[in-house]
mmCIF file of C-alpha atoms and ligand atoms in Angstrom:
data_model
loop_
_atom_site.group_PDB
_atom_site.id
_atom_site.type_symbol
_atom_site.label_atom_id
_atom_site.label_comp_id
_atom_site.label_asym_id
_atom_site.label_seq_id
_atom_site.Cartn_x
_atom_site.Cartn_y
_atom_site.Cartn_z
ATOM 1 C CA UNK K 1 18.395 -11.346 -22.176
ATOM 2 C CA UNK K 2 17.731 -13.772 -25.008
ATOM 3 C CA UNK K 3 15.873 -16.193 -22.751
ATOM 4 C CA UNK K 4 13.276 -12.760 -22.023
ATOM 5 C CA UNK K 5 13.478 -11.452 -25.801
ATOM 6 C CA UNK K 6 11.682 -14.556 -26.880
ATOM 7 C CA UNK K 7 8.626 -13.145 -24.688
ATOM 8 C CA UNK K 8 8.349 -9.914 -26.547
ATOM 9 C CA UNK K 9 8.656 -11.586 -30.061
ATOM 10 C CA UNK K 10 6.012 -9.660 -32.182
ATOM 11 C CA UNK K 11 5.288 -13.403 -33.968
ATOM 12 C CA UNK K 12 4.717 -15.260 -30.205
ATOM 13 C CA UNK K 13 2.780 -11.791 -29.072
ATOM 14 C CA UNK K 14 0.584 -12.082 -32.745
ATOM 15 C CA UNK K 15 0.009 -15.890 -32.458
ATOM 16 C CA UNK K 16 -1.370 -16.100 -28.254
ATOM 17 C CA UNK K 17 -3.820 -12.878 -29.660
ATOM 18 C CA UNK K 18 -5.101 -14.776 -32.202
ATOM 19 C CA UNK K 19 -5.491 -18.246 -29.480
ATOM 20 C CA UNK K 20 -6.525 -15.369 -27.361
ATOM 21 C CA UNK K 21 -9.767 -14.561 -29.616
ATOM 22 C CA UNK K 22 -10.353 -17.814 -30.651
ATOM 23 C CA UNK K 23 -10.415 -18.900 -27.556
ATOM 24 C CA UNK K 24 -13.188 -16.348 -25.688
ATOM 25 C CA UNK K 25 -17.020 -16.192 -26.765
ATOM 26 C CA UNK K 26 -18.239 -14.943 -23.894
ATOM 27 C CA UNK K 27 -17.550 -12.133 -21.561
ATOM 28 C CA UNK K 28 -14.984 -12.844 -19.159
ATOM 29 C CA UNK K 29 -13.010 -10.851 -15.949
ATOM 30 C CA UNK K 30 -9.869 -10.943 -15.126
ATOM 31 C CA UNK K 31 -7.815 -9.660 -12.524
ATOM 32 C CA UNK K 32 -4.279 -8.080 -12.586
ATOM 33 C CA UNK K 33 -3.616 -8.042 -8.982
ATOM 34 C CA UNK K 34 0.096 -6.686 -9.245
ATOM 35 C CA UNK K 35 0.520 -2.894 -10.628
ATOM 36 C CA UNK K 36 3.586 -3.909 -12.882
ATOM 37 C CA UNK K 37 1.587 -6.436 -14.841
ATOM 38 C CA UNK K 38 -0.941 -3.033 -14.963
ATOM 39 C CA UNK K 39 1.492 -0.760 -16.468
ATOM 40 C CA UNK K 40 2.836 -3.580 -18.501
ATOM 41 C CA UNK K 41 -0.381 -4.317 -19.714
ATOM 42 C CA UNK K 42 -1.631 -1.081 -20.783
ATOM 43 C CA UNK K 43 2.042 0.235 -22.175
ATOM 44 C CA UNK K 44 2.240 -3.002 -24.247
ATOM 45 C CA UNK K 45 -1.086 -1.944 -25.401
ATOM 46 C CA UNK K 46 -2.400 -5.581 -24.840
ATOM 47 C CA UNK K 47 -5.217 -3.647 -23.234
ATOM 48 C CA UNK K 48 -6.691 -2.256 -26.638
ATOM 49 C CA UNK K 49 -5.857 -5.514 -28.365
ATOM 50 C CA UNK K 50 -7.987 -7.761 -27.223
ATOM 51 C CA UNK K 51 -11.239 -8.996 -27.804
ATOM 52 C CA UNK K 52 -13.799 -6.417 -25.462
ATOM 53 C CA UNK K 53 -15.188 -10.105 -24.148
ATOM 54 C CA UNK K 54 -11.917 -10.160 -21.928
ATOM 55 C CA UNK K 55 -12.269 -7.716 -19.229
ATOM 56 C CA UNK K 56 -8.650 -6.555 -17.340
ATOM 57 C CA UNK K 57 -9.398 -5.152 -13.981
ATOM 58 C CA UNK K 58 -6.504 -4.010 -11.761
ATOM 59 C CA UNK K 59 -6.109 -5.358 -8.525
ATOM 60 C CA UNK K 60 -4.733 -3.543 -5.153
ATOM 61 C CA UNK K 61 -1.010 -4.759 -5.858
ATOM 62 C CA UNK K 62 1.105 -1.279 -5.318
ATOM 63 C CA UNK K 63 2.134 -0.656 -1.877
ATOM 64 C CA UNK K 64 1.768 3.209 -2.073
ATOM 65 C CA UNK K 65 -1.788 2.968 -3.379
ATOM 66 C CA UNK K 66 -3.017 0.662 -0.398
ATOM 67 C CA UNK K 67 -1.438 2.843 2.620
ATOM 68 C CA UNK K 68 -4.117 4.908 4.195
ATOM 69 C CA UNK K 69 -3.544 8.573 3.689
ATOM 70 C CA UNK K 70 -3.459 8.581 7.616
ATOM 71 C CA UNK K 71 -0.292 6.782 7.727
ATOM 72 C CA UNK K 72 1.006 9.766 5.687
ATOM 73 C CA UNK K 73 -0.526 12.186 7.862
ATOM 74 C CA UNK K 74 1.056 10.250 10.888
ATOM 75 C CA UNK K 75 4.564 10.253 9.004
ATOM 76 C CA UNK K 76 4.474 13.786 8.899
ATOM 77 C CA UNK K 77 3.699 14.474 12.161
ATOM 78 C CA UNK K 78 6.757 12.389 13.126
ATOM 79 C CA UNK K 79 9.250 14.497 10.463
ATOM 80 C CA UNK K 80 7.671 17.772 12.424
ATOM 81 C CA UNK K 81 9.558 16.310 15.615
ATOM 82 C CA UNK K 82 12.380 17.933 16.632
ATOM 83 C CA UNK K 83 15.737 15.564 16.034
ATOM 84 C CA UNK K 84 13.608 12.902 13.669
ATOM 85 C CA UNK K 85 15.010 12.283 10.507
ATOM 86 C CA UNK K 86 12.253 10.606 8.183
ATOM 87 C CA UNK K 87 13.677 8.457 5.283
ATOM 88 C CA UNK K 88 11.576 6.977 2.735
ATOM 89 C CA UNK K 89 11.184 6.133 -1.009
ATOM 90 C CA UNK K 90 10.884 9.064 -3.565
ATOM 91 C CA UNK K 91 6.947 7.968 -4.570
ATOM 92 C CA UNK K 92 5.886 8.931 -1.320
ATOM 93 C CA UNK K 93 6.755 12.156 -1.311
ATOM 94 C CA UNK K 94 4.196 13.356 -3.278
ATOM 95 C CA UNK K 95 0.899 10.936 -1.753
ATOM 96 C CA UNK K 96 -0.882 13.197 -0.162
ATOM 97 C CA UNK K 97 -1.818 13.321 3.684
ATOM 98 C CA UNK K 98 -5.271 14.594 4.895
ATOM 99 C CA UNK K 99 -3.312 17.935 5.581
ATOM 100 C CA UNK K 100 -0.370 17.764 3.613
ATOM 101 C CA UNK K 101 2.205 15.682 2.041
ATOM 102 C CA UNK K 102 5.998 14.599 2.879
ATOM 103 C CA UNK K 103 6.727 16.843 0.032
ATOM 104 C CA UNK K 104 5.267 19.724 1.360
ATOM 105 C CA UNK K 105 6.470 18.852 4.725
ATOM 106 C CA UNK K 106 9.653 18.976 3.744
ATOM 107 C CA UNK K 107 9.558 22.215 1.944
ATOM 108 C CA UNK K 108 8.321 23.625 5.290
ATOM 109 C CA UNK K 109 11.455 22.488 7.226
ATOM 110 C CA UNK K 110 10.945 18.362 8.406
ATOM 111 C CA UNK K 111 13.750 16.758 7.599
ATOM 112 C CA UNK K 112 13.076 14.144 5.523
ATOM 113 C CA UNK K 113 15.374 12.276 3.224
ATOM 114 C CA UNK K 114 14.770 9.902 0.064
ATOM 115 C CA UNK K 115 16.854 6.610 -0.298
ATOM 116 C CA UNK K 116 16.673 4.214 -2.968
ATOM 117 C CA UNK K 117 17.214 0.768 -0.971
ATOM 118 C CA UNK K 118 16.333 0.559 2.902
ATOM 119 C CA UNK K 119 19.733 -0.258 3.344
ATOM 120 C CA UNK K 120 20.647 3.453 3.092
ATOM 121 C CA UNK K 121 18.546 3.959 6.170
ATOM 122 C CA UNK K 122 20.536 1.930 9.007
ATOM 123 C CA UNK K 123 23.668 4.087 7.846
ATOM 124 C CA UNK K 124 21.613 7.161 8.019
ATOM 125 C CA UNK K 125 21.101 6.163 11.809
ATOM 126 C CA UNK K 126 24.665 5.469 12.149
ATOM 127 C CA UNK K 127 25.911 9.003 10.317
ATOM 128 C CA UNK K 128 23.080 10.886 12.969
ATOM 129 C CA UNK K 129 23.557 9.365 16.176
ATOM 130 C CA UNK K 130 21.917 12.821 17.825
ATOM 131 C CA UNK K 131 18.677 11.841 15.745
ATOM 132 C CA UNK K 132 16.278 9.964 15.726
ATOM 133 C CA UNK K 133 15.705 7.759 12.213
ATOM 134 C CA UNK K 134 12.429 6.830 11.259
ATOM 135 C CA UNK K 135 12.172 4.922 8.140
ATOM 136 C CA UNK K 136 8.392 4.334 6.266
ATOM 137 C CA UNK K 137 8.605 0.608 5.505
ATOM 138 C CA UNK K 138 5.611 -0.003 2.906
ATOM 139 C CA UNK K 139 5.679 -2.316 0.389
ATOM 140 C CA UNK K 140 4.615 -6.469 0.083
ATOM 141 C CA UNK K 141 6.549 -9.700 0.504
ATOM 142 C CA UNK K 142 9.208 -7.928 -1.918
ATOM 143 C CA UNK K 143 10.552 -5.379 -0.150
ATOM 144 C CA UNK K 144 9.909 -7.466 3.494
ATOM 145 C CA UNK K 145 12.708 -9.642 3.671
ATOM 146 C CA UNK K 146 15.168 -6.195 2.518
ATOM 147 C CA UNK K 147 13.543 -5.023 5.560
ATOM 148 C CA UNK K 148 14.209 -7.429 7.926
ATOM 149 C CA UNK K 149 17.856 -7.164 7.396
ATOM 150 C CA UNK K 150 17.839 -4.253 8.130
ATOM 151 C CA UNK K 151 16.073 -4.778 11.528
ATOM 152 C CA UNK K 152 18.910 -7.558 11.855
ATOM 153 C CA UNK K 153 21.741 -4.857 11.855
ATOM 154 C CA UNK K 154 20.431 -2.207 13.394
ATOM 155 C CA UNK K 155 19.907 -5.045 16.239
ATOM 156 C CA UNK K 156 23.815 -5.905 15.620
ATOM 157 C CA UNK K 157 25.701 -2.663 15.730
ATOM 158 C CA UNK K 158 22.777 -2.286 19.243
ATOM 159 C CA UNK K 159 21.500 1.561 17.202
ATOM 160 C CA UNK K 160 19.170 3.084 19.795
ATOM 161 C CA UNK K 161 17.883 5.484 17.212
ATOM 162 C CA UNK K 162 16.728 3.693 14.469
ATOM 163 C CA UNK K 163 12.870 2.392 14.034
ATOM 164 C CA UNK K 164 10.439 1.546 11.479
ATOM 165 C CA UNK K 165 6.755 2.510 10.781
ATOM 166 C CA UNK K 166 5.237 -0.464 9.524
ATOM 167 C CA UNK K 167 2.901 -0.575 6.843
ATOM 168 C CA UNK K 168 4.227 -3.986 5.250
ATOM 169 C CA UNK K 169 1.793 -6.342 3.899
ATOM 170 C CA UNK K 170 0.770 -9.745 2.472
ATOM 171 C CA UNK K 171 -0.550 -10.811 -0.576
ATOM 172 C CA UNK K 172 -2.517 -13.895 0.121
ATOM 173 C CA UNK K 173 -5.318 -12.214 2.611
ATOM 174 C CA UNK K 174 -6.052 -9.429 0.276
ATOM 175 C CA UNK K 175 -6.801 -12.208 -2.489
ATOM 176 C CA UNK K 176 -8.747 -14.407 -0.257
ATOM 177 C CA UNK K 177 -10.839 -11.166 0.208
ATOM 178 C CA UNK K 178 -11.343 -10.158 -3.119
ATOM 179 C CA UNK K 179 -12.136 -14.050 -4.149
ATOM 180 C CA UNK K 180 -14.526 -14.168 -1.728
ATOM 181 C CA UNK K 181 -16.204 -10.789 -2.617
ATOM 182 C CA UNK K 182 -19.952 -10.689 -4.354
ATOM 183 C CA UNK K 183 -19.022 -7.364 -5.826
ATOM 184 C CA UNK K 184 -16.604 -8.614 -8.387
ATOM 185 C CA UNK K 185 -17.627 -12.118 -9.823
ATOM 186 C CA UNK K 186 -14.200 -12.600 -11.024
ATOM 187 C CA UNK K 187 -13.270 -15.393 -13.583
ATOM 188 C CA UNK K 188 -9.757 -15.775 -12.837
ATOM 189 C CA UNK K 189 -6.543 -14.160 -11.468
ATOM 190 C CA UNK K 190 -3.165 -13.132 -12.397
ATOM 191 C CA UNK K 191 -1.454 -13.533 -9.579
ATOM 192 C CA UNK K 192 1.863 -11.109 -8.758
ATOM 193 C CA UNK K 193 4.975 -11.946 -10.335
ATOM 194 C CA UNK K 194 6.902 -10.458 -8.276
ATOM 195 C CA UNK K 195 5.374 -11.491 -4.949
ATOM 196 C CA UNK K 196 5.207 -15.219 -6.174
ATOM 197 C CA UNK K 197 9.116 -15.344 -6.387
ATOM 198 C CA UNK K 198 9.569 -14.742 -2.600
ATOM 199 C CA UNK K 199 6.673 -16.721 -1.471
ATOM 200 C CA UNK K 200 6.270 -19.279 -4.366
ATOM 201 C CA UNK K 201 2.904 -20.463 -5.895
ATOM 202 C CA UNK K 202 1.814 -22.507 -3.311
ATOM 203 C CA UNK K 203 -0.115 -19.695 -1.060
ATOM 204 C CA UNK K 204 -2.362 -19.128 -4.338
ATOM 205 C CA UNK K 205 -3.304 -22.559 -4.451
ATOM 206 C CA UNK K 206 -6.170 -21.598 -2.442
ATOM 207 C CA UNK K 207 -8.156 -19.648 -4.869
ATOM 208 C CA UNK K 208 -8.658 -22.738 -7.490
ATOM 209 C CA UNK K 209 -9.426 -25.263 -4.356
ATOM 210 C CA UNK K 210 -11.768 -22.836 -1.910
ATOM 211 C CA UNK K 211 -13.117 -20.748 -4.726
ATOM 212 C CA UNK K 212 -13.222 -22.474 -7.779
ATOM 213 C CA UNK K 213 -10.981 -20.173 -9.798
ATOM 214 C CA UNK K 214 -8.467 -20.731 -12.537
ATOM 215 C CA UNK K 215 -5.425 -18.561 -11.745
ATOM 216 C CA UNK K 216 -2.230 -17.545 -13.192
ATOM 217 C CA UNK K 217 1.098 -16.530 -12.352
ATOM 218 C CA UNK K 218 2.545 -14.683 -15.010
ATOM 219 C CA UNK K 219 5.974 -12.814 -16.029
ATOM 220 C CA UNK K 220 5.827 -8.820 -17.069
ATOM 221 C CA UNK K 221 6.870 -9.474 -21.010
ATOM 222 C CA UNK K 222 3.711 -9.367 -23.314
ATOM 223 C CA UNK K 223 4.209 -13.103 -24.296
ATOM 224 C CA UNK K 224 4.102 -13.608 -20.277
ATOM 225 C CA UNK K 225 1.237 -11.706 -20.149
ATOM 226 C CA UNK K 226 -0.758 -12.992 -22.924
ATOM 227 C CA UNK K 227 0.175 -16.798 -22.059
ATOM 228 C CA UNK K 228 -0.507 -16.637 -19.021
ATOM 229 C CA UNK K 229 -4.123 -15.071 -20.175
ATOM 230 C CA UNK K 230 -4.448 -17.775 -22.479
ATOM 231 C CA UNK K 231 -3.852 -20.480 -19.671
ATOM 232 C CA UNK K 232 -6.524 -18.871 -17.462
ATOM 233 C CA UNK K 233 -9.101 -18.710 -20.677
ATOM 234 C CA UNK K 234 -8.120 -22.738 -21.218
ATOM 235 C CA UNK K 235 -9.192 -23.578 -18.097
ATOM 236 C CA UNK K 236 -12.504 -21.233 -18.129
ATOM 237 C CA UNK K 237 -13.504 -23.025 -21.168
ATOM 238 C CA UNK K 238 -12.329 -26.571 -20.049
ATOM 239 C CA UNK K 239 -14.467 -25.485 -16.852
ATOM 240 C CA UNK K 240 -11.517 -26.617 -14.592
ATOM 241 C CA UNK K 241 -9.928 -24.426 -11.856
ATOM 242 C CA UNK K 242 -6.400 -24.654 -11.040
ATOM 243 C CA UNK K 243 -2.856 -22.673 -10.226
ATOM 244 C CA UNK K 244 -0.501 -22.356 -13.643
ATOM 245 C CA UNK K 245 2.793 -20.819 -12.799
ATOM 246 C CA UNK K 246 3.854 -19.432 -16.475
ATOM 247 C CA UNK K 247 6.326 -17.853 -14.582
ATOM 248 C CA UNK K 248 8.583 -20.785 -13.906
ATOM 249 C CA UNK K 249 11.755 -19.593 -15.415
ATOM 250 C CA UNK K 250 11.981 -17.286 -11.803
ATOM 251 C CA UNK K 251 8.778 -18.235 -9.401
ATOM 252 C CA UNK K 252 9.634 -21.738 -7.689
ATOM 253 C CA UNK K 253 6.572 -24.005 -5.621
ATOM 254 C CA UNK K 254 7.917 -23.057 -2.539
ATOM 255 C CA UNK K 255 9.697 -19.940 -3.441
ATOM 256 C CA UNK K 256 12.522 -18.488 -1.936
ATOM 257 C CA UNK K 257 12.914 -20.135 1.519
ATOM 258 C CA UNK K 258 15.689 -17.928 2.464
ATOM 259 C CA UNK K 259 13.843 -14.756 1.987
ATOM 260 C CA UNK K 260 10.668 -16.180 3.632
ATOM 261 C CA UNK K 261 12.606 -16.817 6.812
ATOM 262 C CA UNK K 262 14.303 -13.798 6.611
ATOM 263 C CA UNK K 263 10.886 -12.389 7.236
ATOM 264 C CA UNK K 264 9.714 -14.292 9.813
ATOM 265 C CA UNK K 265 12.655 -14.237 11.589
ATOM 266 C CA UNK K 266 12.005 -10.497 12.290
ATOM 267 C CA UNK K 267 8.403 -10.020 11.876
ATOM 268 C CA UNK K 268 4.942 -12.284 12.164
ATOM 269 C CA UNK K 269 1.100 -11.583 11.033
ATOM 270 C CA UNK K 270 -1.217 -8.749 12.253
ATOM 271 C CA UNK K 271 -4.199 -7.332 10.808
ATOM 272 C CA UNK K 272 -3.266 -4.209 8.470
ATOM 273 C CA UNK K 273 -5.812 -2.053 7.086
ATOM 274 C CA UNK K 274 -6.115 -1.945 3.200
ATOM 275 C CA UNK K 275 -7.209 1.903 1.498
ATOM 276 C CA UNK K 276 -10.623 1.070 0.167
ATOM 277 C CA UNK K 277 -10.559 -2.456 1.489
ATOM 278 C CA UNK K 278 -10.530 -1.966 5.515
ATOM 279 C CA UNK K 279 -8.700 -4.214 8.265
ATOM 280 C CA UNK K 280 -8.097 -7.675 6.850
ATOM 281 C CA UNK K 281 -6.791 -10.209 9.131
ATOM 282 C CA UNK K 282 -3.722 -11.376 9.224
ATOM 283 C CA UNK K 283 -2.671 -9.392 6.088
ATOM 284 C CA UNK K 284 0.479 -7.163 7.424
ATOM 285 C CA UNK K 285 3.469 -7.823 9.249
ATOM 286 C CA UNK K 286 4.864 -6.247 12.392
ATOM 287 C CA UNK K 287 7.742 -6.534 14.716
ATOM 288 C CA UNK K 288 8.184 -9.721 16.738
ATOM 289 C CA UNK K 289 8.667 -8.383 20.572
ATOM 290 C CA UNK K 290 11.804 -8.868 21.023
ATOM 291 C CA UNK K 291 12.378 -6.515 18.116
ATOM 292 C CA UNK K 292 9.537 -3.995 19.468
ATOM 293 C CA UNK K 293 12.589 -1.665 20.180
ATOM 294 C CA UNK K 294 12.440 -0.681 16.263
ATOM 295 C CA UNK K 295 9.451 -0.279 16.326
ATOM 296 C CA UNK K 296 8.228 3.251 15.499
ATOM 297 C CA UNK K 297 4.645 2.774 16.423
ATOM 298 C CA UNK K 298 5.583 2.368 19.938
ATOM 299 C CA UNK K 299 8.804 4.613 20.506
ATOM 300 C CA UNK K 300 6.633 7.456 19.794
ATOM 301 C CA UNK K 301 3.107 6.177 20.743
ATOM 302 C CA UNK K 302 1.693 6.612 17.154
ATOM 303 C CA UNK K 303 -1.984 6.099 16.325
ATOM 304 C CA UNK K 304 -3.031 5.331 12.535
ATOM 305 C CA UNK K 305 -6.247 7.058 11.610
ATOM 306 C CA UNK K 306 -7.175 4.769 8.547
ATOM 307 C CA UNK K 307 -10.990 6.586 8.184
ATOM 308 C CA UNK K 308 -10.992 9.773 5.740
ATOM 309 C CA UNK K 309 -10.207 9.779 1.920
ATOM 310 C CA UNK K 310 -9.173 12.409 -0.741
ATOM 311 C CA UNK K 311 -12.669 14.281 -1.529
ATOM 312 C CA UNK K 312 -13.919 13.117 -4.479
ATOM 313 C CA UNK K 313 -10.851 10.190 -5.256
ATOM 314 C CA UNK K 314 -11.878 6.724 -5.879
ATOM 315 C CA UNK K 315 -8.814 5.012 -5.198
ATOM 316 C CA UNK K 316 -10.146 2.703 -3.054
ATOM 317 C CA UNK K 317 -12.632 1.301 -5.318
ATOM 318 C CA UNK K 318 -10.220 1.377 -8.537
ATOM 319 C CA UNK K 319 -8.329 -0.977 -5.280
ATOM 320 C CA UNK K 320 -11.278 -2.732 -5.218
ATOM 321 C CA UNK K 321 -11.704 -4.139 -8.587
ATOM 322 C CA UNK K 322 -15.351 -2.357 -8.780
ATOM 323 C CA UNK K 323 -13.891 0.907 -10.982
ATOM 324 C CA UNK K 324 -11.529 2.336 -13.253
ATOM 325 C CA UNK K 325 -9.755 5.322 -13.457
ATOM 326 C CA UNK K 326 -11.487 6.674 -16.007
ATOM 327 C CA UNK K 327 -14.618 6.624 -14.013
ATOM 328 C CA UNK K 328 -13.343 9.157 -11.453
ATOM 329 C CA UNK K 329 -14.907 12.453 -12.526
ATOM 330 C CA UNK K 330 -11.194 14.025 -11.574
ATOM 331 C CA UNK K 331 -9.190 11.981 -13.642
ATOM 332 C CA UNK K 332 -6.404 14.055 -16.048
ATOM 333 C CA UNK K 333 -8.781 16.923 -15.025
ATOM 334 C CA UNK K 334 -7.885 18.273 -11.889
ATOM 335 C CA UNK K 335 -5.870 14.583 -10.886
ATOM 336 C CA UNK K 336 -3.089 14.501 -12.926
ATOM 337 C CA UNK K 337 0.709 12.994 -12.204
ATOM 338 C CA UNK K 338 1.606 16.324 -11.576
ATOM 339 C CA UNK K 339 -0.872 17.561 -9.528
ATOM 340 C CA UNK K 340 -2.416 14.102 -7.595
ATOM 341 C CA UNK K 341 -5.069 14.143 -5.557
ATOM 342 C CA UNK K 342 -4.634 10.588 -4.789
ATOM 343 C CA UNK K 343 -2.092 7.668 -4.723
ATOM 344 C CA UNK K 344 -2.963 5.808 -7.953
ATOM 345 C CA UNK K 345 -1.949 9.045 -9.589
ATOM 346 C CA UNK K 346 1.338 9.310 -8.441
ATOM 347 C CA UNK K 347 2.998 5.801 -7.885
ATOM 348 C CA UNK K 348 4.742 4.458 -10.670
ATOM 349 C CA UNK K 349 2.617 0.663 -10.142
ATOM 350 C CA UNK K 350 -0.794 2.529 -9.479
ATOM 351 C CA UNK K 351 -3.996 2.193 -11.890
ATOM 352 C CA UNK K 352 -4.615 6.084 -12.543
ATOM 353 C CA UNK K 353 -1.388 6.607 -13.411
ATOM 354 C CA UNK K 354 -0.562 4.326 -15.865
ATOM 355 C CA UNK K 355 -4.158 4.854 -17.339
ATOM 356 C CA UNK K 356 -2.698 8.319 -17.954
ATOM 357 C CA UNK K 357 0.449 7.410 -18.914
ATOM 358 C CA UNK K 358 -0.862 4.794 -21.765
ATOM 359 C CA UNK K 359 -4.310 5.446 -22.665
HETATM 360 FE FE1 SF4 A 1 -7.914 9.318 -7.004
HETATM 361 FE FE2 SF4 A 1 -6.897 10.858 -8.929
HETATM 362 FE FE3 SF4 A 1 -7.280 8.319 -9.401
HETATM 363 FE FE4 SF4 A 1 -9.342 9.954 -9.158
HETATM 364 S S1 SF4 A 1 -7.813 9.991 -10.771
HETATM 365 S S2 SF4 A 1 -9.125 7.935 -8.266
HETATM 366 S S3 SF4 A 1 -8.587 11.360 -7.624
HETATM 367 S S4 SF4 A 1 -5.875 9.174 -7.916
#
């Protein structure tokens, strides 16, 4: 606790704003790619104190946000089964479908269940033998390697009515695309924190040596934050591109080798499609075969329609980079936490919600 309480002392956080401003005499963009460093941003209210030169634009980093609203639709229709059981994470209740949402689902009769840690599910499968146990597995390099042991057990104690529907992805392909994208003209990133300490820094190293920019990983405290803002606005001015892990007190080079074969022990690559970004290759994870038989997708013969949005939601671009929340004409109007019309408004890591939250 006294190692993190040095990055929220008001002197550090007064001292890197001052380097901060010093530093920057031209307009520069930045992206937050993770929706912590988001909230963290705008509830430390770094947001309003820096210089306007320094431009914060959140990235797609919150797992709820970047799953298609057909995935939801296509998670409902599996909870109307007769016999399914559909477990998932409270914040999904509420995203809503192109018809409806788990929430209302479930007030019409589905039977879906909220757990805190997909570790709940495999017992869930155990306690309902007669059912069938479908759990929604979203969420990054974080919440894959929980994942995969569950996959492991449910393969141990041989349960024939347990399954996943997949929606897990990877960091690195979404950044690749966003580097790579005319749209933005980014400066720099902040990489995710929390993604970095499964997977290590190396897999960003990419975006200094294939497209010239300075990136950062950074911790969640404001002295994280504004360091790690001050290392990327070093470089810009020393013209240099490189990775800086400010994080180094929990994100290792090679991260967490355990965890990462954990994953790929269970899973390997596929393409996953990204709300407001498309298919990008290689960016999800799904079942190896010869765990197919937890698969979800293909016990019930599921198809994903990724095409139609909220009417009038600009999630995807806010995922994008290209907009903020407070440039969607339903923002705290008729989108507010509670009453969303899309998923940045109602997961705890997305954009519009902590816009409304903070600003
Ligand atoms: Fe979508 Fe609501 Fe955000 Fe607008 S304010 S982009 S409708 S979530």
């Amino acid at each position: 606790m006294e190692y993190i309480d040095k990055f929220r002392d008001p002197e550090l956080v007064r001292g890197l704003l001052k380097r901060i401003t010093a530093k920057v005499d031209s307009r520069v963009r930045i992206m937050e790619v993770c929706g912590t460093h988001t909230r963290a941003i705008l509830k430390s209210g770094i947001k309003n104190l820096l210089s306007d030169n320094i431009e914060l634009i959140s990235g797609p980093g919150c797992p709820i946000c970047v799953t298609s609203s057909g995935y939801i639709d296509a998670a409902v229709k599996l909870a109307s089964k007769e016999e399914v059981i559909v477990a998932t994470f409270g914040d999904m209740m509420r995203v809503p479908g192109n018809e409806i949402s788990l929430h209302q689902a479930k007030a019409s009769g589905c039977d879906i269940r909220v757990v805190y840690s997909p570790l709940d599910t495999v017992e869930l499968a155990q306690q309902n033998p007669d059912s069938e146990v479908v759990f929604l597995a979203l969420g990054f390099e974080t919440t894959a390697p929980t994942i995969a042991l569950n996959i492991n057990q449910a393969a141990k104690l041989e349960l024939q009515n347990y399954s996943i529907l997949s929606s897990l992805k990877t960091m690195p392909g979404v950044m690749e695309k966003l580097a790579a994208s005319d749209e933005l003209n980014l400066d720099g990133f902040i990489c995710p924190g929390h993604v970095s300490t499964i997977i290590g820094a190396e897999p960003f190293e990419f975006l200094a040596y294939q497209y010239n920019l300075p990136a950062v990983i950074a911790g969640f405290e404001p002295g994280d934050i504004l360091l790690g803002l001050y290392q990327l606005l070093e470089m810009e001015a020393a013209g240099i591109s490189r990775l800086k892990n400010q994080y180094s007190r929990v994100v290792k080079y090679r991260g967490n080798r355990q965890a990462i074969d954990r994953i790929y022990n269970i899973f390997t690559r596929t393409d996953a499609f990204w709300r407001g970004m498309g298919s990008i290759e290689d960016s999800g994870l799904r079942l190896k075969d010869e765990y197919r038989q937890f698969s979800a997708r293909d016990k019930f013969g599921i198809q994903i329609s990724n095409r139609k949005k909220p009417e009038g939601c600009i999630c995807g671009e806010i995922l994008r980079g290209i907009k903020k929340p407070v440039d969607c004409e339903l923002f705290a109007d008729s989108c507010t936490p509670e009453s969303p019309i899309g998923p940045c408004m109602v997961s705890s890591e997305g954009a519009c919600a902590a816009y409304y939250q903070y600003q």
